[in-house]
Amino acid sequence: GAVVSQHPSRVICKSGTSVKIECRSLDFQATTMFWYRQFPKKSLMLMATSNEGSKATYEQGVEKDKFLINHASLTLSTLTVTSAHPEDSSFYICSARRTDRGVNTGELFFGEGSRLTVL
Amino acid sequence: SQQGEEDPQALSIQEGENATMNCSYKTSINNLQWYRQNSGRGLVHLILIRSNEREKHSGRLRVTLDTSKKSSSLLITASRAADTASYFCATDENSGNTPLVFGKGTRLSVIA
């Protein structure tokens, strides 16, 4: 089946540094990917919609300058947490909508998640 | 934003008992999905039910969907300790490139 790979699965960084998380669709194309954030014992909250070749669409309350999203190809979206702060520590999960020759198939696949700890 | 509201938020049962979790949502949907998540891990897709379906089974799982009430339920029969996890419903409008919208989840504890 279709696989979405997230990397790194775990990352620890110091406050003030930037961290990049990759979301890659391994055997399908995805013009649209989604980034979610999950705090401990909470549900997934949508942060932004990543669109290939255009700017991401951010949900209300999500700082676009802090959470930089780049969807440079049909198989890769990256989330960069800039100037990380301990409050940014969280579990970040991406998902990808499968497209077939540019048409949305309706199928959606999730990555395994990336746990960020900011010291 | 979150659409679904799971009920109950936490559920503790004995092994062998059935566990029922409910989910309500607000908008029109194309399908509704249930996911499982073990602590600190990624999501595991359990079952998808389309808006024109009323009930679906998969092994020990039974899902119902009532679009008139905008609600769904997940029943796990003959629960096992290994079923201990958080369970989330997620609605899919599948209109263009829309995301799944997750409910708050139910934390299920199955005691051996």
PDB file of C-alpha atoms in Angstrom:
ATOM      1  CA  GLY A   1       0.000   0.000   0.000  1.00  0.00           C
ATOM      2  CA  ALA A   2       0.895   3.638  -0.218  1.00  0.00           C
ATOM      3  CA  VAL A   3       3.411   4.845   2.316  1.00  0.00           C
ATOM      4  CA  VAL A   4       4.160   8.242   3.747  1.00  0.00           C
ATOM      5  CA  SER A   5       7.533   8.606   5.378  1.00  0.00           C
ATOM      6  CA  GLN A   6       8.327  11.218   7.988  1.00  0.00           C
ATOM      7  CA  HIS A   7      11.812  12.081   9.061  1.00  0.00           C
ATOM      8  CA  PRO A   8      13.150  12.436  11.654  1.00  0.00           C
ATOM      9  CA  SER A   9      10.909  10.388  13.914  1.00  0.00           C
ATOM     10  CA  ARG A  10      12.451  12.018  16.968  1.00  0.00           C
ATOM     11  CA  VAL A  11      14.461  15.183  17.341  1.00  0.00           C
ATOM     12  CA  ILE A  12      15.785  17.071  20.320  1.00  0.00           C
ATOM     13  CA  CYS A  13      17.038  20.578  19.839  1.00  0.00           C
ATOM     14  CA  LYS A  14      18.039  23.629  21.831  1.00  0.00           C
ATOM     15  CA  SER A  15      15.867  26.706  22.123  1.00  0.00           C
ATOM     16  CA  GLY A  16      16.443  29.160  19.326  1.00  0.00           C
ATOM     17  CA  THR A  17      17.468  26.632  16.731  1.00  0.00           C
ATOM     18  CA  SER A  18      15.454  25.600  13.675  1.00  0.00           C
ATOM     19  CA  VAL A  19      14.288  22.094  12.969  1.00  0.00           C
ATOM     20  CA  LYS A  20      13.153  20.684   9.640  1.00  0.00           C
ATOM     21  CA  ILE A  21      10.741  17.775   9.380  1.00  0.00           C
ATOM     22  CA  GLU A  22      10.229  16.010   6.073  1.00  0.00           C
ATOM     23  CA  CYS A  23       7.087  14.326   4.833  1.00  0.00           C
ATOM     24  CA  ARG A  24       7.580  12.184   1.772  1.00  0.00           C
ATOM     25  CA  SER A  25       5.107  10.127  -0.228  1.00  0.00           C
ATOM     26  CA  LEU A  26       7.096   7.085  -1.278  1.00  0.00           C
ATOM     27  CA  ASP A  27       5.119   5.529  -4.077  1.00  0.00           C
ATOM     28  CA  PHE A  28       2.545   8.074  -5.091  1.00  0.00           C
ATOM     29  CA  GLN A  29       2.198  11.721  -5.931  1.00  0.00           C
ATOM     30  CA  ALA A  30       0.546  14.174  -3.602  1.00  0.00           C
ATOM     31  CA  THR A  31      -0.253  17.714  -4.646  1.00  0.00           C
ATOM     32  CA  THR A  32      -1.675  18.333  -1.199  1.00  0.00           C
ATOM     33  CA  MET A  33      -0.256  17.387   2.156  1.00  0.00           C
ATOM     34  CA  PHE A  34      -1.431  18.318   5.614  1.00  0.00           C
ATOM     35  CA  TRP A  35       0.474  19.047   8.784  1.00  0.00           C
ATOM     36  CA  TYR A  36      -1.020  18.291  12.176  1.00  0.00           C
ATOM     37  CA  ARG A  37       0.210  18.929  15.671  1.00  0.00           C
ATOM     38  CA  GLN A  38      -0.653  16.790  18.662  1.00  0.00           C
ATOM     39  CA  PHE A  39      -0.031  17.623  22.307  1.00  0.00           C
ATOM     40  CA  PRO A  40       0.143  14.833  24.899  1.00  0.00           C
ATOM     41  CA  LYS A  41      -3.205  13.163  25.477  1.00  0.00           C
ATOM     42  CA  LYS A  42      -4.850  15.479  22.993  1.00  0.00           C
ATOM     43  CA  SER A  43      -6.180  15.098  19.499  1.00  0.00           C
ATOM     44  CA  LEU A  44      -4.636  16.100  16.203  1.00  0.00           C
ATOM     45  CA  MET A  45      -5.007  19.751  15.335  1.00  0.00           C
ATOM     46  CA  LEU A  46      -4.604  20.806  11.726  1.00  0.00           C
ATOM     47  CA  MET A  47      -1.834  23.366  11.358  1.00  0.00           C
ATOM     48  CA  ALA A  48      -1.671  23.948   7.651  1.00  0.00           C
ATOM     49  CA  THR A  49      -2.394  22.632   4.197  1.00  0.00           C
ATOM     50  CA  SER A  50       0.653  22.292   2.009  1.00  0.00           C
ATOM     51  CA  ASN A  51       0.120  22.753  -1.720  1.00  0.00           C
ATOM     52  CA  GLU A  52       2.702  21.739  -4.290  1.00  0.00           C
ATOM     53  CA  GLY A  53       4.101  24.733  -6.067  1.00  0.00           C
ATOM     54  CA  SER A  54       2.206  27.332  -4.078  1.00  0.00           C
ATOM     55  CA  LYS A  55       2.004  28.815  -0.631  1.00  0.00           C
ATOM     56  CA  ALA A  56       0.681  26.811   2.262  1.00  0.00           C
ATOM     57  CA  THR A  57      -2.650  27.640   3.814  1.00  0.00           C
ATOM     58  CA  TYR A  58      -2.412  28.051   7.570  1.00  0.00           C
ATOM     59  CA  GLU A  59      -5.120  27.501  10.117  1.00  0.00           C
ATOM     60  CA  GLN A  60      -6.136  30.339  12.358  1.00  0.00           C
ATOM     61  CA  GLY A  61      -3.688  30.889  15.165  1.00  0.00           C
ATOM     62  CA  VAL A  62      -0.764  29.148  13.476  1.00  0.00           C
ATOM     63  CA  GLU A  63       2.176  31.481  12.870  1.00  0.00           C
ATOM     64  CA  LYS A  64       3.300  31.107   9.289  1.00  0.00           C
ATOM     65  CA  ASP A  65       6.649  32.735   9.983  1.00  0.00           C
ATOM     66  CA  LYS A  66       7.341  30.261  12.756  1.00  0.00           C
ATOM     67  CA  PHE A  67       6.173  27.135  10.979  1.00  0.00           C
ATOM     68  CA  LEU A  68       7.570  27.353   7.472  1.00  0.00           C
ATOM     69  CA  ILE A  69       6.119  24.908   4.983  1.00  0.00           C
ATOM     70  CA  ASN A  70       7.623  24.125   1.622  1.00  0.00           C
ATOM     71  CA  HIS A  71       6.041  21.721  -0.849  1.00  0.00           C
ATOM     72  CA  ALA A  72       8.624  21.836  -3.584  1.00  0.00           C
ATOM     73  CA  SER A  73       7.765  18.594  -5.350  1.00  0.00           C
ATOM     74  CA  LEU A  74       4.871  16.198  -5.784  1.00  0.00           C
ATOM     75  CA  THR A  75       6.335  13.859  -3.205  1.00  0.00           C
ATOM     76  CA  LEU A  76       7.862  16.077  -0.543  1.00  0.00           C
ATOM     77  CA  SER A  77       6.638  18.638   1.933  1.00  0.00           C
ATOM     78  CA  THR A  78       8.799  20.059   4.700  1.00  0.00           C
ATOM     79  CA  LEU A  79       7.860  21.754   7.941  1.00  0.00           C
ATOM     80  CA  THR A  80      10.523  23.941   9.510  1.00  0.00           C
ATOM     81  CA  VAL A  81      10.020  25.043  13.079  1.00  0.00           C
ATOM     82  CA  THR A  82      12.042  28.244  13.317  1.00  0.00           C
ATOM     83  CA  SER A  83      13.557  29.658  16.482  1.00  0.00           C
ATOM     84  CA  ALA A  84      12.224  26.716  18.418  1.00  0.00           C
ATOM     85  CA  HIS A  85      10.877  27.231  21.907  1.00  0.00           C
ATOM     86  CA  PRO A  86      10.024  24.617  24.552  1.00  0.00           C
ATOM     87  CA  GLU A  87       6.334  25.364  23.870  1.00  0.00           C
ATOM     88  CA  ASP A  88       6.872  23.991  20.357  1.00  0.00           C
ATOM     89  CA  SER A  89       7.616  20.564  21.783  1.00  0.00           C
ATOM     90  CA  SER A  90       4.959  18.333  20.325  1.00  0.00           C
ATOM     91  CA  PHE A  91       4.182  15.424  18.026  1.00  0.00           C
ATOM     92  CA  TYR A  92       3.917  16.544  14.409  1.00  0.00           C
ATOM     93  CA  ILE A  93       2.109  14.328  11.899  1.00  0.00           C
ATOM     94  CA  CYS A  94       1.754  14.777   8.183  1.00  0.00           C
ATOM     95  CA  SER A  95      -0.718  13.271   5.785  1.00  0.00           C
ATOM     96  CA  ALA A  96      -0.860  13.198   2.015  1.00  0.00           C
ATOM     97  CA  ARG A  97      -3.733  13.068  -0.447  1.00  0.00           C
ATOM     98  CA  ARG A  98      -2.954  10.690  -3.255  1.00  0.00           C
ATOM     99  CA  THR A  99      -3.326  12.084  -6.750  1.00  0.00           C
ATOM    100  CA  ASP A 100      -3.250  10.160  -9.982  1.00  0.00           C
ATOM    101  CA  ARG A 101      -2.231  12.223 -12.977  1.00  0.00           C
ATOM    102  CA  GLY A 102      -3.238  15.323 -11.099  1.00  0.00           C
ATOM    103  CA  VAL A 103      -6.631  14.022 -10.017  1.00  0.00           C
ATOM    104  CA  ASN A 104      -7.424  13.627  -6.334  1.00  0.00           C
ATOM    105  CA  THR A 105      -8.134   9.942  -5.707  1.00  0.00           C
ATOM    106  CA  GLY A 106      -9.669  10.599  -2.312  1.00  0.00           C
ATOM    107  CA  GLU A 107      -7.137   8.388  -0.587  1.00  0.00           C
ATOM    108  CA  LEU A 108      -5.264   9.889   2.309  1.00  0.00           C
ATOM    109  CA  PHE A 109      -2.244   8.436   4.096  1.00  0.00           C
ATOM    110  CA  PHE A 110      -0.482   9.386   7.308  1.00  0.00           C
ATOM    111  CA  GLY A 111       3.143   9.511   8.257  1.00  0.00           C
ATOM    112  CA  GLU A 112       4.400   7.951  11.478  1.00  0.00           C
ATOM    113  CA  GLY A 113       4.881  11.304  13.130  1.00  0.00           C
ATOM    114  CA  SER A 114       7.855  13.277  14.408  1.00  0.00           C
ATOM    115  CA  ARG A 115       8.356  13.969  18.078  1.00  0.00           C
ATOM    116  CA  LEU A 116      10.045  17.297  18.696  1.00  0.00           C
ATOM    117  CA  THR A 117      11.530  18.132  22.057  1.00  0.00           C
ATOM    118  CA  VAL A 118      12.909  21.622  22.542  1.00  0.00           C
ATOM    119  CA  LEU A 119      15.178  22.061  25.516  1.00  0.00           C
TER     120      LEU A 119
ATOM    121  CA  SER B   1     -10.409  23.175  13.936  1.00  0.00           C
ATOM    122  CA  GLN B   2     -11.905  20.032  15.389  1.00  0.00           C
ATOM    123  CA  GLN B   3     -15.220  18.817  14.210  1.00  0.00           C
ATOM    124  CA  GLY B   4     -15.809  15.594  16.033  1.00  0.00           C
ATOM    125  CA  GLU B   5     -16.632  15.160  19.641  1.00  0.00           C
ATOM    126  CA  GLU B   6     -15.910  11.745  21.028  1.00  0.00           C
ATOM    127  CA  ASP B   7     -17.821  10.335  23.885  1.00  0.00           C
ATOM    128  CA  PRO B   8     -16.685   9.186  26.344  1.00  0.00           C
ATOM    129  CA  GLN B   9     -13.317  10.903  26.658  1.00  0.00           C
ATOM    130  CA  ALA B  10     -12.009   7.986  28.681  1.00  0.00           C
ATOM    131  CA  LEU B  11     -13.274   4.448  29.060  1.00  0.00           C
ATOM    132  CA  SER B  12     -12.003   1.672  31.293  1.00  0.00           C
ATOM    133  CA  ILE B  13     -13.313  -1.873  30.902  1.00  0.00           C
ATOM    134  CA  GLN B  14     -12.405  -5.435  31.744  1.00  0.00           C
ATOM    135  CA  GLU B  15     -10.945  -7.753  29.164  1.00  0.00           C
ATOM    136  CA  GLY B  16     -13.691  -9.563  27.296  1.00  0.00           C
ATOM    137  CA  GLU B  17     -16.200  -6.756  27.605  1.00  0.00           C
ATOM    138  CA  ASN B  18     -17.381  -4.675  24.681  1.00  0.00           C
ATOM    139  CA  ALA B  19     -16.276  -1.074  24.266  1.00  0.00           C
ATOM    140  CA  THR B  20     -18.463   1.500  22.569  1.00  0.00           C
ATOM    141  CA  MET B  21     -17.226   4.907  21.546  1.00  0.00           C
ATOM    142  CA  ASN B  22     -19.329   7.604  19.962  1.00  0.00           C
ATOM    143  CA  CYS B  23     -18.484  10.489  17.700  1.00  0.00           C
ATOM    144  CA  SER B  24     -20.519  13.472  16.609  1.00  0.00           C
ATOM    145  CA  TYR B  25     -19.692  15.910  13.858  1.00  0.00           C
ATOM    146  CA  LYS B  26     -21.061  19.114  12.421  1.00  0.00           C
ATOM    147  CA  THR B  27     -20.707  19.381   8.657  1.00  0.00           C
ATOM    148  CA  SER B  28     -21.578  17.269   5.636  1.00  0.00           C
ATOM    149  CA  ILE B  29     -19.115  14.496   4.981  1.00  0.00           C
ATOM    150  CA  ASN B  30     -18.048  12.128   2.261  1.00  0.00           C
ATOM    151  CA  ASN B  31     -16.837   9.529   4.725  1.00  0.00           C
ATOM    152  CA  LEU B  32     -15.920   9.052   8.348  1.00  0.00           C
ATOM    153  CA  GLN B  33     -12.870   7.169   9.518  1.00  0.00           C
ATOM    154  CA  TRP B  34     -11.766   5.691  12.794  1.00  0.00           C
ATOM    155  CA  TYR B  35      -8.143   5.587  13.856  1.00  0.00           C
ATOM    156  CA  ARG B  36      -6.265   4.064  16.717  1.00  0.00           C
ATOM    157  CA  GLN B  37      -3.164   5.511  18.337  1.00  0.00           C
ATOM    158  CA  ASN B  38      -0.970   3.866  20.888  1.00  0.00           C
ATOM    159  CA  SER B  39       0.777   6.209  23.281  1.00  0.00           C
ATOM    160  CA  GLY B  40       3.513   8.155  21.529  1.00  0.00           C
ATOM    161  CA  ARG B  41       2.997   6.418  18.205  1.00  0.00           C
ATOM    162  CA  GLY B  42       1.480   7.202  14.849  1.00  0.00           C
ATOM    163  CA  LEU B  43      -2.056   6.614  13.686  1.00  0.00           C
ATOM    164  CA  VAL B  44      -3.391   3.262  12.607  1.00  0.00           C
ATOM    165  CA  HIS B  45      -6.324   3.361  10.210  1.00  0.00           C
ATOM    166  CA  LEU B  46      -9.079   1.057  11.434  1.00  0.00           C
ATOM    167  CA  ILE B  47     -12.091   1.488   9.238  1.00  0.00           C
ATOM    168  CA  LEU B  48     -13.748   3.881   6.800  1.00  0.00           C
ATOM    169  CA  ILE B  49     -17.481   4.229   6.402  1.00  0.00           C
ATOM    170  CA  ARG B  50     -18.940   6.203   3.531  1.00  0.00           C
ATOM    171  CA  SER B  51     -21.801   8.635   3.910  1.00  0.00           C
ATOM    172  CA  ASN B  52     -24.158   6.289   2.073  1.00  0.00           C
ATOM    173  CA  GLU B  53     -23.343   3.385   4.383  1.00  0.00           C
ATOM    174  CA  ARG B  54     -24.997   2.758   7.731  1.00  0.00           C
ATOM    175  CA  GLU B  55     -22.910  -0.018   9.203  1.00  0.00           C
ATOM    176  CA  LYS B  56     -19.615  -1.677   8.547  1.00  0.00           C
ATOM    177  CA  HIS B  57     -17.746  -4.544  10.133  1.00  0.00           C
ATOM    178  CA  SER B  58     -14.094  -5.446  10.279  1.00  0.00           C
ATOM    179  CA  GLY B  59     -13.092  -8.309  12.538  1.00  0.00           C
ATOM    180  CA  ARG B  60     -14.065  -7.324  16.092  1.00  0.00           C
ATOM    181  CA  LEU B  61     -14.906  -3.799  14.988  1.00  0.00           C
ATOM    182  CA  ARG B  62     -18.352  -2.549  14.134  1.00  0.00           C
ATOM    183  CA  VAL B  63     -18.942   0.994  12.984  1.00  0.00           C
ATOM    184  CA  THR B  64     -22.274   2.686  12.488  1.00  0.00           C
ATOM    185  CA  LEU B  65     -23.031   5.988  10.839  1.00  0.00           C
ATOM    186  CA  ASP B  66     -26.165   8.074  11.193  1.00  0.00           C
ATOM    187  CA  THR B  67     -25.886  11.033   8.868  1.00  0.00           C
ATOM    188  CA  SER B  68     -29.227  12.457   9.993  1.00  0.00           C
ATOM    189  CA  LYS B  69     -27.871  12.756  13.527  1.00  0.00           C
ATOM    190  CA  LYS B  70     -24.320  13.409  12.339  1.00  0.00           C
ATOM    191  CA  SER B  71     -22.989  10.702  14.583  1.00  0.00           C
ATOM    192  CA  SER B  72     -21.005   7.512  14.430  1.00  0.00           C
ATOM    193  CA  SER B  73     -20.145   4.772  16.860  1.00  0.00           C
ATOM    194  CA  LEU B  74     -17.272   2.323  17.098  1.00  0.00           C
ATOM    195  CA  LEU B  75     -17.873  -0.945  18.886  1.00  0.00           C
ATOM    196  CA  ILE B  76     -14.992  -3.217  19.819  1.00  0.00           C
ATOM    197  CA  THR B  77     -16.246  -6.614  20.847  1.00  0.00           C
ATOM    198  CA  ALA B  78     -14.512  -9.033  23.200  1.00  0.00           C
ATOM    199  CA  SER B  79     -11.889  -6.472  24.080  1.00  0.00           C
ATOM    200  CA  ARG B  80      -8.299  -7.415  24.820  1.00  0.00           C
ATOM    201  CA  ALA B  81      -5.610  -5.700  26.838  1.00  0.00           C
ATOM    202  CA  ALA B  82      -3.866  -4.985  23.533  1.00  0.00           C
ATOM    203  CA  ASP B  83      -6.822  -2.816  22.503  1.00  0.00           C
ATOM    204  CA  THR B  84      -5.711  -0.240  25.061  1.00  0.00           C
ATOM    205  CA  ALA B  85      -5.122   2.924  23.032  1.00  0.00           C
ATOM    206  CA  SER B  86      -6.693   6.208  22.039  1.00  0.00           C
ATOM    207  CA  TYR B  87      -9.354   6.068  19.359  1.00  0.00           C
ATOM    208  CA  PHE B  88     -10.198   8.974  17.097  1.00  0.00           C
ATOM    209  CA  CYS B  89     -12.912   9.572  14.591  1.00  0.00           C
ATOM    210  CA  ALA B  90     -12.087  11.768  11.630  1.00  0.00           C
ATOM    211  CA  THR B  91     -14.418  13.229   9.077  1.00  0.00           C
ATOM    212  CA  ASP B  92     -13.538  13.626   5.428  1.00  0.00           C
ATOM    213  CA  GLU B  93     -15.392  16.031   3.170  1.00  0.00           C
ATOM    214  CA  ASN B  94     -13.193  14.891   0.292  1.00  0.00           C
ATOM    215  CA  SER B  95     -14.124  18.049  -1.488  1.00  0.00           C
ATOM    216  CA  GLY B  96     -11.140  19.184  -3.482  1.00  0.00           C
ATOM    217  CA  ASN B  97      -8.145  18.872  -1.220  1.00  0.00           C
ATOM    218  CA  THR B  98      -9.658  18.964   2.229  1.00  0.00           C
ATOM    219  CA  PRO B  99      -7.986  17.493   5.300  1.00  0.00           C
ATOM    220  CA  LEU B 100      -9.351  14.983   7.746  1.00  0.00           C
ATOM    221  CA  VAL B 101     -10.796  16.705  10.781  1.00  0.00           C
ATOM    222  CA  PHE B 102     -10.280  14.792  13.981  1.00  0.00           C
ATOM    223  CA  GLY B 103     -12.408  14.425  17.049  1.00  0.00           C
ATOM    224  CA  LYS B 104     -10.997  14.745  20.537  1.00  0.00           C
ATOM    225  CA  GLY B 105     -10.608  11.016  20.970  1.00  0.00           C
ATOM    226  CA  THR B 106     -11.463   8.367  23.514  1.00  0.00           C
ATOM    227  CA  ARG B 107      -8.763   6.851  25.692  1.00  0.00           C
ATOM    228  CA  LEU B 108      -9.625   3.202  26.135  1.00  0.00           C
ATOM    229  CA  SER B 109      -8.066   1.127  28.884  1.00  0.00           C
ATOM    230  CA  VAL B 110      -8.706  -2.601  28.835  1.00  0.00           C
ATOM    231  CA  ILE B 111      -7.784  -4.241  32.091  1.00  0.00           C
ATOM    232  CA  ALA B 112      -6.644  -7.847  32.035  1.00  0.00           C
TER     233      ALA B 112
END
